[in-house]
Tab-separated table of C-alpha atoms in Angstrom:
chain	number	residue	atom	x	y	z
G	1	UNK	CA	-2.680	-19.742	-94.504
G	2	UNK	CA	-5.643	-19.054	-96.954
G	3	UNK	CA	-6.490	-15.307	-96.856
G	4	UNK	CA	-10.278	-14.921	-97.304
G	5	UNK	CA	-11.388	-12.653	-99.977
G	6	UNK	CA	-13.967	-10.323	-99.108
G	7	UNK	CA	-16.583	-8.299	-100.322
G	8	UNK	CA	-16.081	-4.350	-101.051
G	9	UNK	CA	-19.151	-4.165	-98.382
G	10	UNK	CA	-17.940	-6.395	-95.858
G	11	UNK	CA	-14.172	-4.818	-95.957
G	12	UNK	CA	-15.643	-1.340	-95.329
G	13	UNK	CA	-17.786	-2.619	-92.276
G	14	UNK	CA	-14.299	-3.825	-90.865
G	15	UNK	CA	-12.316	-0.382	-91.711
G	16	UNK	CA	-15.296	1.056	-89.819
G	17	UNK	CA	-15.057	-1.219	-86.786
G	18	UNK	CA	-10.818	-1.402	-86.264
G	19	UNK	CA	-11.364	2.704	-86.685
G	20	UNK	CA	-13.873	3.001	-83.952
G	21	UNK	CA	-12.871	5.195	-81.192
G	22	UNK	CA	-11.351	4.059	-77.841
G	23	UNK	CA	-14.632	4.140	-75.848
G	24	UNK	CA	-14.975	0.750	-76.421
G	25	UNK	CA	-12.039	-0.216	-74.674
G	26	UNK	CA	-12.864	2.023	-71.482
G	27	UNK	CA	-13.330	0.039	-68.090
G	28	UNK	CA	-16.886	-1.417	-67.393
G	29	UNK	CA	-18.122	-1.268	-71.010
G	30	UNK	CA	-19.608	-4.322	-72.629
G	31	UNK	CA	-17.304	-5.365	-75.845
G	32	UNK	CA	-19.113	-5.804	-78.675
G	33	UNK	CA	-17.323	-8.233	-81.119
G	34	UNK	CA	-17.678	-7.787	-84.917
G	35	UNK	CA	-18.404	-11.287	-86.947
G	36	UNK	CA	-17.324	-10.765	-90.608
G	37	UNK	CA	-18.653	-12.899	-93.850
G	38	UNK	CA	-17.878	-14.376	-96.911
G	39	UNK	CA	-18.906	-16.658	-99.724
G	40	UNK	CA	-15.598	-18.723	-99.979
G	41	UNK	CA	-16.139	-21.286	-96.835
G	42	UNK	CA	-13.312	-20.016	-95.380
G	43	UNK	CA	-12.647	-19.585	-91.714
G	44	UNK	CA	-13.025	-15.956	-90.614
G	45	UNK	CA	-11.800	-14.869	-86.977
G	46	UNK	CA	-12.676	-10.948	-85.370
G	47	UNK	CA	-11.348	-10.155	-81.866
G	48	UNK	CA	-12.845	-6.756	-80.323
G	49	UNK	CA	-10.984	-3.813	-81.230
G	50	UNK	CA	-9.007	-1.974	-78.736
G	51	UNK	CA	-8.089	-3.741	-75.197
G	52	UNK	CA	-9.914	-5.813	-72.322
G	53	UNK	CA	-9.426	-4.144	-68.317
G	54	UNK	CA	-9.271	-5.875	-65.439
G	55	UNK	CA	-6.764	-6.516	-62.074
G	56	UNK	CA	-5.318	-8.792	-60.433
G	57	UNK	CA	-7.524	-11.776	-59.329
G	58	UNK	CA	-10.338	-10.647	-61.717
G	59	UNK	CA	-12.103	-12.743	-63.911
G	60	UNK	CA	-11.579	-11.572	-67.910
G	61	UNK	CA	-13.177	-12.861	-70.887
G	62	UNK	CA	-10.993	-12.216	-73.937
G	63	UNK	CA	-13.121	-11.964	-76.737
G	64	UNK	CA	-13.181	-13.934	-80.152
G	65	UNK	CA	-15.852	-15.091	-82.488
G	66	UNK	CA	-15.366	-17.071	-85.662
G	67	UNK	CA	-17.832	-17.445	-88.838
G	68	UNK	CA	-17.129	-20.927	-91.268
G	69	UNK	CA	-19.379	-22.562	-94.115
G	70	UNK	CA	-21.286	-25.204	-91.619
G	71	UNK	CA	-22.339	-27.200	-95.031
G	72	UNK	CA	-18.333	-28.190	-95.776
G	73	UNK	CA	-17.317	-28.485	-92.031
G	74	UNK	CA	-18.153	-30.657	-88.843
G	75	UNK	CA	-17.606	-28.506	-86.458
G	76	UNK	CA	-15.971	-30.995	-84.344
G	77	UNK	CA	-13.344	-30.959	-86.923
G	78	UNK	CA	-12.501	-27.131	-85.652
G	79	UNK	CA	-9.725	-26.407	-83.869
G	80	UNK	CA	-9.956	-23.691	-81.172
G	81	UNK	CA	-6.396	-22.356	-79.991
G	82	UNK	CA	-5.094	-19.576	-77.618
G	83	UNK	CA	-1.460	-18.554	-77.144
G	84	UNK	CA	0.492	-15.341	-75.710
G	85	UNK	CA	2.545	-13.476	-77.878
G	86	UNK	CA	5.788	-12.891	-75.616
G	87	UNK	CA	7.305	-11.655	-78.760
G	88	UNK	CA	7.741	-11.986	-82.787
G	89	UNK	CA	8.776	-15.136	-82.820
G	90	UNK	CA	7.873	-16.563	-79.155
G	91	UNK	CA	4.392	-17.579	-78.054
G	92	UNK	CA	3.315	-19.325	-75.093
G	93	UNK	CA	0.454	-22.014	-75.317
G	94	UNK	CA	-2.512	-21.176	-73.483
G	95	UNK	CA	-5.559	-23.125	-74.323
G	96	UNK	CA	-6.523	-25.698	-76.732
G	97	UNK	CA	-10.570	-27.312	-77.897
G	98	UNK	CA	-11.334	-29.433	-80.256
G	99	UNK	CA	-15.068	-30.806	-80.238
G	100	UNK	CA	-15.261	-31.696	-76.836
G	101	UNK	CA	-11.607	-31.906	-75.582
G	102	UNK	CA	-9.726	-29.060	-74.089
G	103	UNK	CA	-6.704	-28.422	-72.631
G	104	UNK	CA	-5.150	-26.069	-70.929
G	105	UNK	CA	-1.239	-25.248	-70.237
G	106	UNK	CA	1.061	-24.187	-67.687
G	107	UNK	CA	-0.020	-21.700	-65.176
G	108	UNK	CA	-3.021	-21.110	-67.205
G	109	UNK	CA	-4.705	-24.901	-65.894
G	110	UNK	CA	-7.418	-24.585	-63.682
G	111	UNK	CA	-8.049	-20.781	-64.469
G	112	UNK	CA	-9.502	-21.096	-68.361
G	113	UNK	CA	-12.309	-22.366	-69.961
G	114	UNK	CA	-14.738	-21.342	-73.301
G	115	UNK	CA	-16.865	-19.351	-72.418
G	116	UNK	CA	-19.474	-21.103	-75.577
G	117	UNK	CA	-22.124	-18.250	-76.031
G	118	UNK	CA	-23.721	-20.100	-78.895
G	119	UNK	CA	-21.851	-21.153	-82.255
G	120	UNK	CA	-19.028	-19.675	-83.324
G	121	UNK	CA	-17.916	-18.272	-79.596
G	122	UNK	CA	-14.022	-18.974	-79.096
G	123	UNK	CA	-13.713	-16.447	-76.427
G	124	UNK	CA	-11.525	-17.185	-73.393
G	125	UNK	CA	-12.208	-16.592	-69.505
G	126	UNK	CA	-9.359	-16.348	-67.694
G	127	UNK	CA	-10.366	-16.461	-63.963
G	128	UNK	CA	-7.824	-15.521	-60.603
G	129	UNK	CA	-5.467	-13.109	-63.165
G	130	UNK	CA	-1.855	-12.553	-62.254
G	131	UNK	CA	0.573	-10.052	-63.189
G	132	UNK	CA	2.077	-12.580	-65.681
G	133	UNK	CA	-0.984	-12.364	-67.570
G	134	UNK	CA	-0.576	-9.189	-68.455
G	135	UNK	CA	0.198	-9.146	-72.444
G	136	UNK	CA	-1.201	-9.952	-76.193
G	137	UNK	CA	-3.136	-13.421	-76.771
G	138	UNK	CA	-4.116	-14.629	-80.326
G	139	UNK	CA	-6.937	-16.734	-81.103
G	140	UNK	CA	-6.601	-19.093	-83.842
G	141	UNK	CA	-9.299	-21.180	-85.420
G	142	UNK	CA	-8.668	-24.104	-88.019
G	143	UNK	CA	-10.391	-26.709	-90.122
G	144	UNK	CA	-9.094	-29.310	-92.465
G	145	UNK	CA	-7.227	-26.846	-94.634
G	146	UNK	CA	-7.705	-23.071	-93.634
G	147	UNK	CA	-7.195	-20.953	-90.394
G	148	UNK	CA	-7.427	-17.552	-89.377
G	149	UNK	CA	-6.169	-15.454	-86.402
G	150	UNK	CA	-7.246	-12.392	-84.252
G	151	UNK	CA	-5.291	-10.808	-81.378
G	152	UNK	CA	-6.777	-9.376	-77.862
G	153	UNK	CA	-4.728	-7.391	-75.558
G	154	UNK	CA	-5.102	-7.623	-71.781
G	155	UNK	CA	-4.427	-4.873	-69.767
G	156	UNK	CA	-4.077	-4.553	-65.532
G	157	UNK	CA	-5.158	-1.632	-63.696
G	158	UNK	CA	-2.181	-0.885	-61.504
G	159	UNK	CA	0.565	1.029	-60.636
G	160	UNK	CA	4.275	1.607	-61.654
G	161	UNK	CA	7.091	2.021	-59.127
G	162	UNK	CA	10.738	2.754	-59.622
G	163	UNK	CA	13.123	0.176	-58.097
G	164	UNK	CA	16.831	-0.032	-57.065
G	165	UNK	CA	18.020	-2.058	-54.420
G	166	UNK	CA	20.288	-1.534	-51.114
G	167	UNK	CA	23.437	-1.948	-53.626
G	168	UNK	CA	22.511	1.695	-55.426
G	169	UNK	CA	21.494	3.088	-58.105
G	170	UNK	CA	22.388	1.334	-62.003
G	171	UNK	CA	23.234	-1.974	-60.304
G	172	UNK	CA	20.768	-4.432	-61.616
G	173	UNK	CA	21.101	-5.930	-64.965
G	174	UNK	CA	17.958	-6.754	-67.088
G	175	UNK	CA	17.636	-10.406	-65.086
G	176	UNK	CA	18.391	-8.747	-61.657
G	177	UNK	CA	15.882	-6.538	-62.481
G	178	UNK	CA	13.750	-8.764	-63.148
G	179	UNK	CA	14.146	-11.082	-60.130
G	180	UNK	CA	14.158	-7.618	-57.982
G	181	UNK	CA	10.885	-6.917	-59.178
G	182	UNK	CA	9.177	-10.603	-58.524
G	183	UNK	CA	10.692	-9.985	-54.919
G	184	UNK	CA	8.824	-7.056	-54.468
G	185	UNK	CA	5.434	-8.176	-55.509
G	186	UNK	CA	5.620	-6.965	-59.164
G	187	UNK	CA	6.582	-7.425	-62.432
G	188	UNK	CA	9.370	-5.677	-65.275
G	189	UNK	CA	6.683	-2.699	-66.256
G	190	UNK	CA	6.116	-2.633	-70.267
G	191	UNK	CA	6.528	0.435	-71.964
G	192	UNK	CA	2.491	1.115	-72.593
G	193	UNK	CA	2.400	0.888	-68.914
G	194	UNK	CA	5.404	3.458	-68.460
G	195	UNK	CA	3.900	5.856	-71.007
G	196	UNK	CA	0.353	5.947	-69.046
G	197	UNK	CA	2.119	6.618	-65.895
G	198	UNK	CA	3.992	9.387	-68.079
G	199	UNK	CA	0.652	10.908	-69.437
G	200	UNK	CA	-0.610	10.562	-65.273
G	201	UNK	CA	2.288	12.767	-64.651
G	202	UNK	CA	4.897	10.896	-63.525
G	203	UNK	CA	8.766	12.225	-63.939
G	204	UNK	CA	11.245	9.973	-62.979
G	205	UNK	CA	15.011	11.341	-63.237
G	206	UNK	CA	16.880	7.901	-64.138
G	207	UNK	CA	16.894	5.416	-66.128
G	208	UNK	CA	15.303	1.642	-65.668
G	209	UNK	CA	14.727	-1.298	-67.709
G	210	UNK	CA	11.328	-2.191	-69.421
G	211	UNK	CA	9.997	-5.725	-69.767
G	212	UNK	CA	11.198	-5.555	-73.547
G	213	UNK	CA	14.764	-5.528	-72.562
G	214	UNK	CA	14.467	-1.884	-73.566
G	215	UNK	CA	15.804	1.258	-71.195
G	216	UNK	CA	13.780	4.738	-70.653
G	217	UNK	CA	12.717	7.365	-68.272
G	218	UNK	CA	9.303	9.697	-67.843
G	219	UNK	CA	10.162	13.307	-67.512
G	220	UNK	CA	7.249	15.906	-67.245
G	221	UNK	CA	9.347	18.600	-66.697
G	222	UNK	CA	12.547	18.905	-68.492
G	223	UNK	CA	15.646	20.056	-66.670
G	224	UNK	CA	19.307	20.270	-67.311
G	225	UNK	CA	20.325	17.439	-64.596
G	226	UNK	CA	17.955	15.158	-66.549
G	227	UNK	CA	18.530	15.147	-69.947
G	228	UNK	CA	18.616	19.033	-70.809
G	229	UNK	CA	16.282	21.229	-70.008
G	230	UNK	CA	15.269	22.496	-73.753
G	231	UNK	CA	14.651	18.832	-74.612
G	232	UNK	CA	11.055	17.462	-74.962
G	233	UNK	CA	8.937	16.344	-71.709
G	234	UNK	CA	8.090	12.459	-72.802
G	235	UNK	CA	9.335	8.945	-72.114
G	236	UNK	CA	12.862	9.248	-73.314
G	237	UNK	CA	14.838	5.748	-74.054
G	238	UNK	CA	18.751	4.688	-74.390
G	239	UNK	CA	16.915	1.766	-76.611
G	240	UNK	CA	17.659	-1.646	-76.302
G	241	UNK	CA	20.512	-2.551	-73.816
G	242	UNK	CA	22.781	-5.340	-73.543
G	243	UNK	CA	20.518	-7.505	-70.896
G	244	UNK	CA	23.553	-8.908	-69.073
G	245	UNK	CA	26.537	-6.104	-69.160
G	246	UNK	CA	24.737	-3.152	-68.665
G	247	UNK	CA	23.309	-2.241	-65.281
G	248	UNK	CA	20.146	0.400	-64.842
G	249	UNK	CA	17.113	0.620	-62.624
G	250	UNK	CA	13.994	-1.100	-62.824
G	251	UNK	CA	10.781	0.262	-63.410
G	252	UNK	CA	7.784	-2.244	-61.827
G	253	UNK	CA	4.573	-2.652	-62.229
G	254	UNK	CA	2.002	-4.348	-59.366
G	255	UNK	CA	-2.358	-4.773	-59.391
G	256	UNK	CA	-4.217	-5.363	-57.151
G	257	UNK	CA	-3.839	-6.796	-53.539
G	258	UNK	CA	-5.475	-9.348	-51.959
G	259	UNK	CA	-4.939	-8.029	-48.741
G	260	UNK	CA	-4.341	-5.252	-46.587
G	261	UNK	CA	-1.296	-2.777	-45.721
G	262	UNK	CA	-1.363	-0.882	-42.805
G	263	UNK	CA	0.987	1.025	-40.486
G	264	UNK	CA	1.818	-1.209	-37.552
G	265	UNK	CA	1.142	0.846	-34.257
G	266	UNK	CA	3.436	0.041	-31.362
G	267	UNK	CA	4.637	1.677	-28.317
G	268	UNK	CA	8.259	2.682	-29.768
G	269	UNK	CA	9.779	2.532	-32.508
G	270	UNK	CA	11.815	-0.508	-34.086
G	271	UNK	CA	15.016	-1.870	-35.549
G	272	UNK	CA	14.330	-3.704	-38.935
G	273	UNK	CA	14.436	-6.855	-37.135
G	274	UNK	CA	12.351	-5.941	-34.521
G	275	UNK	CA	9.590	-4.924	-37.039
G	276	UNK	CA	9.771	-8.391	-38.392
G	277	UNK	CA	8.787	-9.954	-35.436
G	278	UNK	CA	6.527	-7.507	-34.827
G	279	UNK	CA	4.572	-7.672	-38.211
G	280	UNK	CA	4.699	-12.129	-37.618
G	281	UNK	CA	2.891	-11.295	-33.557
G	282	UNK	CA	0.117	-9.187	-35.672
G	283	UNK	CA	-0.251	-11.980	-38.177
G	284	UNK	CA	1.344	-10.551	-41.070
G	285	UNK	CA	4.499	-10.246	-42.679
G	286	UNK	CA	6.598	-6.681	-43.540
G	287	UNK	CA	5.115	-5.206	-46.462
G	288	UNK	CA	6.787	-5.538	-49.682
G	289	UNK	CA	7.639	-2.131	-51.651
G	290	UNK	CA	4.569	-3.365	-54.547
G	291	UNK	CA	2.463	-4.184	-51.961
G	292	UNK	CA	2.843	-0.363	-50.330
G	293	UNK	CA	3.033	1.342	-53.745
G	294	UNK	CA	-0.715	-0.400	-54.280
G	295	UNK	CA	-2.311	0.157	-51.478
G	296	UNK	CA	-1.651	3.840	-51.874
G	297	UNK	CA	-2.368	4.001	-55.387
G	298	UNK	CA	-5.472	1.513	-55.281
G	299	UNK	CA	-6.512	1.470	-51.332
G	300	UNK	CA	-5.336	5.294	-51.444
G	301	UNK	CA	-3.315	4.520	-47.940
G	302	UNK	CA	-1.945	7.837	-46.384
G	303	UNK	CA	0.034	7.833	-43.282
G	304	UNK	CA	2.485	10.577	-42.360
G	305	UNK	CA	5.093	8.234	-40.826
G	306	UNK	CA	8.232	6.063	-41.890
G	307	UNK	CA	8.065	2.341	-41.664
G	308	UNK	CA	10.963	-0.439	-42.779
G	309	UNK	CA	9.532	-2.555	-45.670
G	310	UNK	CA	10.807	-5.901	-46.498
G	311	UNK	CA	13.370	-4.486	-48.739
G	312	UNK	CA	15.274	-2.795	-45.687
G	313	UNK	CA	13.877	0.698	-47.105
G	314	UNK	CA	11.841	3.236	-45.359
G	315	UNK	CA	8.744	4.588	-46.749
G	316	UNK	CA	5.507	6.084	-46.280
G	317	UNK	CA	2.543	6.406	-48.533
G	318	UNK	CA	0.737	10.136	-48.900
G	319	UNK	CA	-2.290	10.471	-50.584
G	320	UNK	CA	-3.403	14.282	-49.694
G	321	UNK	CA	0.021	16.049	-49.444
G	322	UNK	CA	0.798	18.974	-46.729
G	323	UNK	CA	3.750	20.744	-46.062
G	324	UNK	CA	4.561	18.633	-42.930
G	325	UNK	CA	4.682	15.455	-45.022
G	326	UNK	CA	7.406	15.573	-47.820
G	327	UNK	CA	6.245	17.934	-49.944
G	328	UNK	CA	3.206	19.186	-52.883
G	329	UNK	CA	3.150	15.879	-54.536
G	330	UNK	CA	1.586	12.561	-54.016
G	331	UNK	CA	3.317	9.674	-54.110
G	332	UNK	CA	5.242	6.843	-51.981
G	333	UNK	CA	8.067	8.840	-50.131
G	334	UNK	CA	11.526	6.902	-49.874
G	335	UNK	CA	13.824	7.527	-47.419
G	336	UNK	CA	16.250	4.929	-48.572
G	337	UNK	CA	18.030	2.263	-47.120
G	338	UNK	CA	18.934	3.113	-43.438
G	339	UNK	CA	21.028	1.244	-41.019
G	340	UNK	CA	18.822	-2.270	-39.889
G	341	UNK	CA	20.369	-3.016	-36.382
G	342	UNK	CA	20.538	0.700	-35.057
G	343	UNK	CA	18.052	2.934	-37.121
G	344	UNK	CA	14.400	2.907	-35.416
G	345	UNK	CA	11.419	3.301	-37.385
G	346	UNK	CA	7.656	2.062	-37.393
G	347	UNK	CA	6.774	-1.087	-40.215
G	348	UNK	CA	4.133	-1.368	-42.348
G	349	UNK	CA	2.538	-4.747	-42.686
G	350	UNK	CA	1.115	-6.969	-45.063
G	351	UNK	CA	-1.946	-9.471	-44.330
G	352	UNK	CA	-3.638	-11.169	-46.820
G	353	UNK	CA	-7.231	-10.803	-47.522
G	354	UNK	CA	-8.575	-14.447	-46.573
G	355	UNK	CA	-6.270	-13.963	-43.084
G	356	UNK	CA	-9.190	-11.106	-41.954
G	357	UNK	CA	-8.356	-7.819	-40.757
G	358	UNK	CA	-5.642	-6.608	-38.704
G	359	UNK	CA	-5.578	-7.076	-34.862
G	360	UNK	CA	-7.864	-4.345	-33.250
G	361	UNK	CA	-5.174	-1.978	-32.128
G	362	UNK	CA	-2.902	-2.274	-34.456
G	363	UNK	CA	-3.215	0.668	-36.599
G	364	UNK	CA	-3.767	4.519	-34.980
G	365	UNK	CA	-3.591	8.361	-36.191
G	366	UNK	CA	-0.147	9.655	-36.384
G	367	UNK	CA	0.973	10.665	-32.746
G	368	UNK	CA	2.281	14.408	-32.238
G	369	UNK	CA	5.377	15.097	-33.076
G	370	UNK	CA	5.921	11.656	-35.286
G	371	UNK	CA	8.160	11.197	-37.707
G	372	UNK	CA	7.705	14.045	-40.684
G	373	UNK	CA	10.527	12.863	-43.643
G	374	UNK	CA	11.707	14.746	-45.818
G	375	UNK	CA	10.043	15.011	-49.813
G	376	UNK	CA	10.718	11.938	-52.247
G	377	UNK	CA	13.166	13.461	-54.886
G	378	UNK	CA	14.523	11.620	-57.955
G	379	UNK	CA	17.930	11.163	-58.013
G	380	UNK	CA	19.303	12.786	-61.254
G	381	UNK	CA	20.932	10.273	-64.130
């Protein structure tokens, strides 16, 4: 790769931009993308500083912009190329152009295009985004004999939930924990995501994996059951685990929904079977644990009453706490994973967005006396 050389002037105006501060990376503001210079023909590539926001089934454009001597190149003889950095030495193609012909690859087909805001635009829109998308993306450009490179991070607006299945506590390796997360509407949560939920206040008394292979925990308030109470508050890590011997919990991360969660109102309450059915009669399916964890955090659902979810667990979202629901905190409460054939509980329920709204009826206030559980603790390590 041929490393421009450039001047004292120009390298200043590009310490000046990378050192900007974070504002420009803040939701809703316009990214402004630097184009840098020089007198050697070669290709120069500058990606926005910072990170691009969106959510699930957004639209994103991820920003790069290119500068080339037009008098010693066609500029159908440039090559425009996006991949995803999964890690150091593993990328996944994305998009390819070259004068007129594109390509795109994998899930990406039918969801990217250039977005071609006059010469030497490269930038990408990705439209319907998934939680896979989630990640880094480099933009190469490349003539005849030179390229350069630029990197753009994209970053969901979501939530993180902690995750351990029927089995227990530290029973999923790094694969199960992966495939545990996927079942309940999210992904393995990467540690960026972890530490923002750490600096939100989140303090989570055992361990899970991280979508690096790595394993760590938030605490916010240091105690001796969880790691000693004179140690540091912080995301602590065990570091990089063996991803098939060693068993831990998962941490998960979920966007948005397209759809709605709501608590199911009925005239008793139900077996986890029962609630089943009784979600499929309303036209919706038993909420998964993601799909509860964002409509509280996103939807800000609050309902003082336990439901089954399709895990087999019971839970209830609270928004605005009070003493008679679980406690001082906000937060999804978790009452674990009760008997299915002869514990009775409500069910929250999942529709999709393009199925309309749920059945007049179906929802109501919480009915004296209901169910008031008990306050979502962490379990100590």
């Amino acid at each position: 790769m041929t490393q421009p050389v450039f001047h004292a002037a120009t390298l200043l105006l590009l310490i000046a931009v990378l050192s900007s501060p974070p504002a420009l990376s803040e939701r809703g503001r316009k990214k402004v993308v630097h184009v840098s210079e020089d007198e050697s023909g070669a290709v120069v590539v500058q990606t926005a500083p910072g990170k691009v926001v969106t959510h699930r089934g957004g639209t994103i454009i991820l920003p790069c912009r290119y500068h080339y001597d037009v008098s010693a190149h066609d500029p159908a003889e440039i090559r425009l190329k996006w991949t995803k950095v999964m890690d150091p030495m593993s990328f996944v193609d994305v998009f390819v152009a070259m004068g007129k012909e594109c390509r795109a690859f994998g899930s990406y087909r039918g969801r990217t295009a250039l977005q071609e805001d006059g010469a030497g635009d490269a930038s990408l829109i990705i439209r319907n985004i998934t939680l896979q998308d989630y990640g880094r993306y480099e933009c190469e450009v490349t003539n005849e004999l030179e390229d350069d490179t630029g990197m753009v991070k994209l970053d969901l607006e979501g939530v993180i939930f902690p995750y351990h299945p029927r089995l227990g506590r530290y029973t999923l390796n790094y694969h199960e924990a992966q495939e545990a997360c996927l079942a309940q509407d999210g992904i393995l949560a990467s540690y960026d995501q972890l530490h923002k939920a750490w600096l939100e206040g989140m303090d989570w008394c055992n361990a899970g994996w991280l979508e690096d292979g790595s394993v760590q925990y938030p605490i916010s308030r240091p105690r001796d059951e969880c790691g000693r109470k004179d140690t540091p508050v912080g995301v602590r890590t065990y570091g990089y685990r063996h991803k098939d011997d060693e068993r831990y919990d998962a941490f998960c991360f979920t966007s948005n929904l397209n759809g709605k969660v709501y608590f199911l109102k009925t005239y008793r309450k139900l077996s986890y079977s029962e609630a089943l059915q009784a979600c499929k009669k309303n036209g919706a399916k038993v909420a998964k644990v993601g799909q509860l964890y964002a409509a509280w955090k996103i939807q800000l659902l609050d309902r003082c009453e336990a439901g089954w979810v399709e895990d087999g667990s019971v839970r209830y979202p609270i928004v605005n706490p009070r003493a008679r629901c679980g406690g001082q905190e906000p937060g999804v409460r978790n009452l674990g994973f009760p008997d299915k054939k002869y514990k009775l509980f409500g069910v929250y329920c999942y529709r999709k967005g393009s199925e309309g709204s749920p059945r007049k009826g179906s929802e109501g206030s919480p009915r004296k006396g209901s169910e008031e559980p008990g306050k979502w603790r962490p379990v100590q390590v």
